[in-house]
mmCIF file of C-alpha atoms in Angstrom:
data_model
loop_
_atom_site.group_PDB
_atom_site.id
_atom_site.type_symbol
_atom_site.label_atom_id
_atom_site.label_comp_id
_atom_site.label_asym_id
_atom_site.label_seq_id
_atom_site.Cartn_x
_atom_site.Cartn_y
_atom_site.Cartn_z
ATOM 1 C CA MET A 158 -31.495 -49.995 -7.579
ATOM 2 C CA ALA A 159 -29.325 -47.026 -6.568
ATOM 3 C CA GLN A 160 -27.023 -47.690 -9.501
ATOM 4 C CA LYS A 161 -29.960 -47.858 -11.946
ATOM 5 C CA LYS A 162 -31.237 -44.523 -10.645
ATOM 6 C CA GLY A 163 -27.834 -42.940 -11.146
ATOM 7 C CA PHE A 164 -26.817 -42.637 -7.505
ATOM 8 C CA ALA A 165 -23.771 -44.041 -5.742
ATOM 9 C CA PHE A 166 -22.199 -43.580 -2.307
ATOM 10 C CA GLY A 167 -18.830 -44.856 -1.152
ATOM 11 C CA ILE A 168 -15.555 -44.439 0.674
ATOM 12 C CA LYS A 169 -12.127 -43.659 -0.771
ATOM 13 C CA GLY A 170 -8.516 -43.290 0.256
ATOM 14 C CA GLY A 171 -5.087 -42.736 -1.243
ATOM 15 C CA VAL A 172 -2.097 -40.420 -1.407
ATOM 16 C CA ASN A 173 -1.245 -36.798 -2.196
ATOM 17 C CA LEU A 174 1.995 -35.766 -3.894
ATOM 18 C CA SER A 175 2.302 -32.026 -3.291
ATOM 19 C CA ARG A 176 4.838 -29.313 -4.086
ATOM 20 C CA LEU A 177 5.126 -25.719 -2.962
ATOM 21 C CA SER A 178 5.137 -22.947 -5.550
ATOM 22 C CA MET A 179 6.360 -19.474 -4.648
ATOM 23 C CA GLY A 180 8.389 -16.556 -5.886
ATOM 24 C CA GLU A 181 12.065 -15.992 -5.197
ATOM 25 C CA VAL A 182 13.084 -13.122 -2.962
ATOM 26 C CA PHE A 183 16.032 -11.905 -0.928
ATOM 27 C CA THR A 184 15.188 -11.227 2.703
ATOM 28 C CA THR A 185 16.826 -9.635 5.711
ATOM 29 C CA ARG A 186 16.387 -11.408 9.036
ATOM 30 C CA TYR A 187 14.826 -9.331 11.827
ATOM 31 C CA ASP A 188 14.563 -9.828 15.568
ATOM 32 C CA ASP A 189 11.351 -9.441 17.561
ATOM 33 C CA LEU A 190 11.936 -5.665 17.807
ATOM 34 C CA GLY A 191 12.199 -5.296 14.028
ATOM 35 C CA ASN A 192 15.962 -4.754 13.999
ATOM 36 C CA PRO A 193 18.053 -6.610 11.394
ATOM 37 C CA TYR A 194 20.366 -9.356 12.569
ATOM 38 C CA LEU A 195 24.020 -8.456 12.120
ATOM 39 C CA GLY A 196 26.907 -10.778 11.330
ATOM 40 C CA PHE A 197 30.293 -10.708 13.050
ATOM 41 C CA ASP A 198 31.517 -8.030 10.618
ATOM 42 C CA GLY A 199 28.445 -5.834 11.018
ATOM 43 C CA LYS A 200 26.735 -6.954 7.807
ATOM 44 C CA GLU A 201 23.056 -7.711 7.824
ATOM 45 C CA VAL A 202 22.237 -11.418 7.762
ATOM 46 C CA THR A 203 20.611 -11.953 4.357
ATOM 47 C CA ASP A 204 18.810 -14.983 2.943
ATOM 48 C CA ASN A 205 17.302 -16.047 -0.338
ATOM 49 C CA LEU A 206 13.980 -17.912 -0.095
ATOM 50 C CA LYS A 207 13.152 -20.011 -3.124
ATOM 51 C CA ALA A 208 10.842 -22.869 -4.067
ATOM 52 C CA SER A 209 12.059 -26.449 -4.055
ATOM 53 C CA PHE A 210 11.236 -29.131 -6.622
ATOM 54 C CA GLN A 211 10.921 -31.722 -3.877
ATOM 55 C CA THR A 212 7.489 -33.281 -3.363
ATOM 56 C CA LYS A 213 5.929 -34.409 -0.097
ATOM 57 C CA THR A 214 3.697 -37.451 0.274
ATOM 58 C CA GLY A 215 0.544 -37.250 2.361
ATOM 59 C CA ALA A 216 -2.599 -39.285 2.898
ATOM 60 C CA VAL A 217 -6.192 -38.591 1.873
ATOM 61 C CA GLY A 218 -9.427 -40.363 2.731
ATOM 62 C CA GLY A 219 -13.129 -39.766 3.087
ATOM 63 C CA ILE A 220 -16.550 -40.274 1.491
ATOM 64 C CA TYR A 221 -18.115 -39.443 -1.857
ATOM 65 C CA ALA A 222 -21.536 -39.403 -3.493
ATOM 66 C CA ARG A 223 -22.390 -39.424 -7.194
ATOM 67 C CA PHE A 224 -25.633 -38.180 -8.732
ATOM 68 C CA GLY A 225 -26.257 -39.008 -12.384
ATOM 69 C CA LYS A 226 -25.205 -41.589 -14.955
ATOM 70 C CA VAL A 227 -23.533 -40.062 -18.028
ATOM 71 C CA LEU A 228 -23.429 -36.471 -16.767
ATOM 72 C CA PHE A 229 -22.983 -36.498 -13.005
ATOM 73 C CA ILE A 230 -22.268 -34.358 -9.947
ATOM 74 C CA GLN A 231 -19.881 -35.749 -7.332
ATOM 75 C CA PRO A 232 -19.508 -34.040 -3.929
ATOM 76 C CA GLU A 233 -16.877 -35.353 -1.527
ATOM 77 C CA VAL A 234 -15.665 -34.767 2.033
ATOM 78 C CA LEU A 235 -12.007 -35.706 2.511
ATOM 79 C CA VAL A 236 -9.404 -35.456 5.255
ATOM 80 C CA SER A 237 -6.191 -34.634 3.410
ATOM 81 C CA THR A 238 -2.552 -34.195 4.431
ATOM 82 C CA LYS A 239 -0.313 -32.064 2.209
ATOM 83 C CA GLY A 240 3.030 -30.344 2.496
ATOM 84 C CA GLY A 241 5.991 -28.848 0.766
ATOM 85 C CA THR A 242 9.613 -27.808 0.967
ATOM 86 C CA PHE A 243 11.362 -24.512 0.370
ATOM 87 C CA ASP A 244 15.049 -23.704 0.412
ATOM 88 C CA VAL A 245 16.753 -21.026 2.485
ATOM 89 C CA ILE A 246 20.085 -19.911 1.039
ATOM 90 C CA LYS A 247 22.250 -17.709 3.263
ATOM 91 C CA THR A 248 24.134 -15.234 1.086
ATOM 92 C CA ASP A 249 26.071 -13.282 3.708
ATOM 93 C CA THR A 250 28.967 -15.752 3.639
ATOM 94 C CA GLU A 251 31.703 -16.342 1.075
ATOM 95 C CA ILE A 252 30.184 -19.742 0.273
ATOM 96 C CA PRO A 253 26.336 -19.740 0.240
ATOM 97 C CA ILE A 254 24.813 -22.123 2.785
ATOM 98 C CA GLN A 255 21.558 -23.889 1.869
ATOM 99 C CA GLU A 256 19.065 -25.523 4.164
ATOM 100 C CA SER A 257 15.578 -26.854 3.476
ATOM 101 C CA VAL A 258 12.422 -26.241 5.485
ATOM 102 C CA THR A 259 9.817 -29.009 5.227
ATOM 103 C CA PHE A 260 6.273 -28.760 6.514
ATOM 104 C CA LYS A 261 2.986 -30.665 6.508
ATOM 105 C CA TYR A 262 -0.560 -29.641 7.297
ATOM 106 C CA SER A 263 -4.005 -31.246 7.343
ATOM 107 C CA ASN A 264 -7.228 -30.065 5.714
ATOM 108 C CA ILE A 265 -10.847 -31.035 5.422
ATOM 109 C CA ASP A 266 -11.306 -30.771 1.637
ATOM 110 C CA VAL A 267 -14.768 -30.457 0.113
ATOM 111 C CA PRO A 268 -14.657 -30.882 -3.695
ATOM 112 C CA LEU A 269 -17.800 -30.343 -5.766
ATOM 113 C CA LEU A 270 -17.081 -31.977 -9.108
ATOM 114 C CA ILE A 271 -18.960 -32.200 -12.385
ATOM 115 C CA GLY A 272 -18.131 -35.160 -14.598
ATOM 116 C CA LEU A 273 -18.870 -37.024 -17.785
ATOM 117 C CA LYS A 274 -18.853 -40.824 -17.945
ATOM 118 C CA GLY A 275 -18.479 -43.088 -20.963
ATOM 119 C CA GLY A 276 -18.282 -46.806 -20.184
ATOM 120 C CA PRO A 277 -15.869 -47.312 -17.282
ATOM 121 C CA ILE A 278 -14.010 -44.020 -17.930
ATOM 122 C CA ARG A 279 -14.836 -40.767 -16.183
ATOM 123 C CA ILE A 280 -13.512 -37.223 -16.557
ATOM 124 C CA LEU A 281 -14.343 -34.674 -13.881
ATOM 125 C CA ALA A 282 -13.438 -31.198 -12.668
ATOM 126 C CA GLY A 283 -14.670 -28.605 -10.215
ATOM 127 C CA PRO A 284 -13.896 -26.348 -7.256
ATOM 128 C CA VAL A 285 -12.613 -27.489 -3.871
ATOM 129 C CA THR A 286 -12.891 -25.675 -0.546
ATOM 130 C CA SER A 287 -10.303 -26.536 2.126
ATOM 131 C CA PHE A 288 -10.454 -25.964 5.899
ATOM 132 C CA ARG A 289 -7.221 -26.135 7.921
ATOM 133 C CA ILE A 290 -7.382 -28.536 10.869
ATOM 134 C CA GLY A 291 -3.715 -29.147 11.683
ATOM 135 C CA ASP A 292 -0.253 -27.664 11.165
ATOM 136 C CA ASN A 293 3.195 -28.796 12.234
ATOM 137 C CA GLN A 294 4.110 -25.108 12.696
ATOM 138 C CA LYS A 295 7.420 -25.404 10.848
ATOM 139 C CA LEU A 296 6.181 -23.137 8.073
ATOM 140 C CA SER A 297 5.050 -20.390 10.448
ATOM 141 C CA ASP A 298 8.155 -20.688 12.594
ATOM 142 C CA ALA A 299 10.487 -20.526 9.615
ATOM 143 C CA LEU A 300 8.867 -17.484 8.054
ATOM 144 C CA ARG A 301 8.696 -15.641 11.364
ATOM 145 C CA HIS A 302 12.437 -16.180 11.658
ATOM 146 C CA TYR A 303 13.112 -14.181 8.495
ATOM 147 C CA THR A 304 10.809 -11.187 8.960
ATOM 148 C CA SER A 305 9.214 -9.301 11.829
ATOM 149 C CA ASN A 306 6.360 -8.184 9.557
ATOM 150 C CA PHE A 307 4.873 -11.651 8.953
ATOM 151 C CA ASN A 308 1.134 -11.623 8.232
ATOM 152 C CA ASP A 309 -0.404 -14.923 9.249
ATOM 153 C CA ALA A 310 -2.474 -16.004 6.229
ATOM 154 C CA MET A 311 -3.538 -19.397 7.560
ATOM 155 C CA ALA A 312 -7.140 -18.568 6.690
ATOM 156 C CA GLU A 313 -10.075 -20.629 7.839
ATOM 157 C CA ALA A 314 -10.777 -21.598 4.244
ATOM 158 C CA THR A 315 -8.824 -21.665 0.996
ATOM 159 C CA PHE A 316 -10.162 -22.274 -2.487
ATOM 160 C CA GLY A 317 -8.838 -24.271 -5.403
ATOM 161 C CA TYR A 318 -9.768 -26.705 -8.148
ATOM 162 C CA GLN A 319 -9.467 -30.366 -9.056
ATOM 163 C CA VAL A 320 -9.371 -31.897 -12.523
ATOM 164 C CA GLY A 321 -8.778 -35.537 -13.347
ATOM 165 C CA VAL A 322 -9.850 -38.887 -14.736
ATOM 166 C CA GLY A 323 -11.355 -41.998 -13.178
ATOM 167 C CA LEU A 324 -11.813 -45.671 -13.935
ATOM 168 C CA ASP A 325 -14.731 -47.733 -12.565
ATOM 169 C CA ILE A 326 -14.399 -51.520 -12.327
ATOM 170 C CA GLY A 327 -17.312 -53.143 -10.532
ATOM 171 C CA SER A 328 -17.609 -51.577 -7.081
ATOM 172 C CA PHE A 329 -14.091 -50.135 -7.227
ATOM 173 C CA SER A 330 -12.966 -46.816 -8.681
ATOM 174 C CA LEU A 331 -9.496 -45.436 -9.350
ATOM 175 C CA ASP A 332 -9.038 -41.653 -9.612
ATOM 176 C CA VAL A 333 -6.019 -39.543 -10.608
ATOM 177 C CA ARG A 334 -6.402 -35.788 -10.149
ATOM 178 C CA ASN A 335 -4.413 -32.605 -10.234
ATOM 179 C CA GLU A 336 -5.264 -30.045 -7.564
ATOM 180 C CA GLY A 337 -4.302 -26.387 -7.682
ATOM 181 C CA SER A 338 -5.122 -23.378 -5.526
ATOM 182 C CA PHE A 339 -6.756 -20.037 -6.269
ATOM 183 C CA THR A 340 -5.837 -18.584 -2.876
ATOM 184 C CA ASN A 341 -2.444 -18.446 -1.185
ATOM 185 C CA LEU A 342 -1.253 -20.830 1.491
ATOM 186 C CA THR A 343 0.613 -17.858 2.992
ATOM 187 C CA SER A 344 1.248 -14.288 1.942
ATOM 188 C CA PHE A 345 3.533 -11.872 3.770
ATOM 189 C CA GLN A 346 5.544 -8.718 3.285
ATOM 190 C CA VAL A 347 9.334 -8.602 3.541
ATOM 191 C CA THR A 348 10.879 -5.207 4.263
ATOM 192 C CA GLY A 349 14.395 -3.903 4.563
ATOM 193 C CA PRO A 350 17.396 -2.711 2.544
ATOM 194 C CA ALA A 351 17.957 -6.110 0.954
ATOM 195 C CA THR A 352 14.529 -6.038 -0.673
ATOM 196 C CA ALA A 353 14.671 -2.475 -2.003
ATOM 197 C CA GLY A 354 11.378 -1.705 -0.282
ATOM 198 C CA ASN A 355 8.391 -3.913 0.380
ATOM 199 C CA THR A 356 8.291 -7.307 -1.326
ATOM 200 C CA SER A 357 5.283 -9.572 -1.247
ATOM 201 C CA LEU A 358 5.948 -13.309 -1.108
ATOM 202 C CA LYS A 359 3.071 -15.657 -1.873
ATOM 203 C CA GLN A 360 3.015 -19.431 -1.565
ATOM 204 C CA LYS A 361 0.642 -21.946 -3.130
ATOM 205 C CA ILE A 362 0.422 -25.729 -3.195
ATOM 206 C CA ASN A 363 -0.007 -27.932 -6.253
ATOM 207 C CA SER A 364 -0.827 -31.608 -5.724
ATOM 208 C CA TRP A 365 -1.379 -34.845 -7.570
ATOM 209 C CA GLN A 366 -3.891 -37.115 -5.882
ATOM 210 C CA VAL A 367 -4.335 -40.857 -6.464
ATOM 211 C CA THR A 368 -7.234 -42.593 -4.704
ATOM 212 C CA LEU A 369 -8.989 -45.952 -4.672
ATOM 213 C CA GLY A 370 -12.709 -45.926 -3.931
ATOM 214 C CA LEU A 371 -15.208 -48.567 -2.881
ATOM 215 C CA LYS A 372 -18.892 -48.096 -3.704
ATOM 216 C CA LEU A 373 -21.060 -49.125 -0.760
ATOM 217 C CA PHE A 374 -24.405 -48.691 -2.513
#
């Protein structure tokens, strides 16, 4: 009866494949007093922060509801783990030294999607609001290490979008979506001689999400 009336409710779970996007900037490391670190020869310790093409795999799961048959609205509440990697390249040595910083964090994601269904195929898109519930702290620790003027931008909520396609077979549904962000994961200022003034570095996450759903009624 619920299906005939154009209503469905179910559970879903799957994986996120996420990658960090950010600018590229040279930074000077500072101590807690705001003084630059100096190498053995008196030079300031300088680094280059840049995005990595590596992706991180996380889990996602939660509930969904669908209102409508051909044209439908689909709200969801999901617990989602995402992450990323960025490279730190030390440039104060004769041979640059590169190391990678990897981090993961957990959100409660609330997408509100509008879709169109034809047969078993669905297309859908809409905004998503995310609330941070967990952080492994590696991101914050790493960025604090490179600047004393780090502005913590781990906001209570961030905003983005999802767009994707779905396939319904009986009570099961398969969804593939791309998720992007309107707001920054972090945003901070880097100051010092190596940056020629103030430089703003902003980081965002882009993810691909694959989920399998089960309609309960």
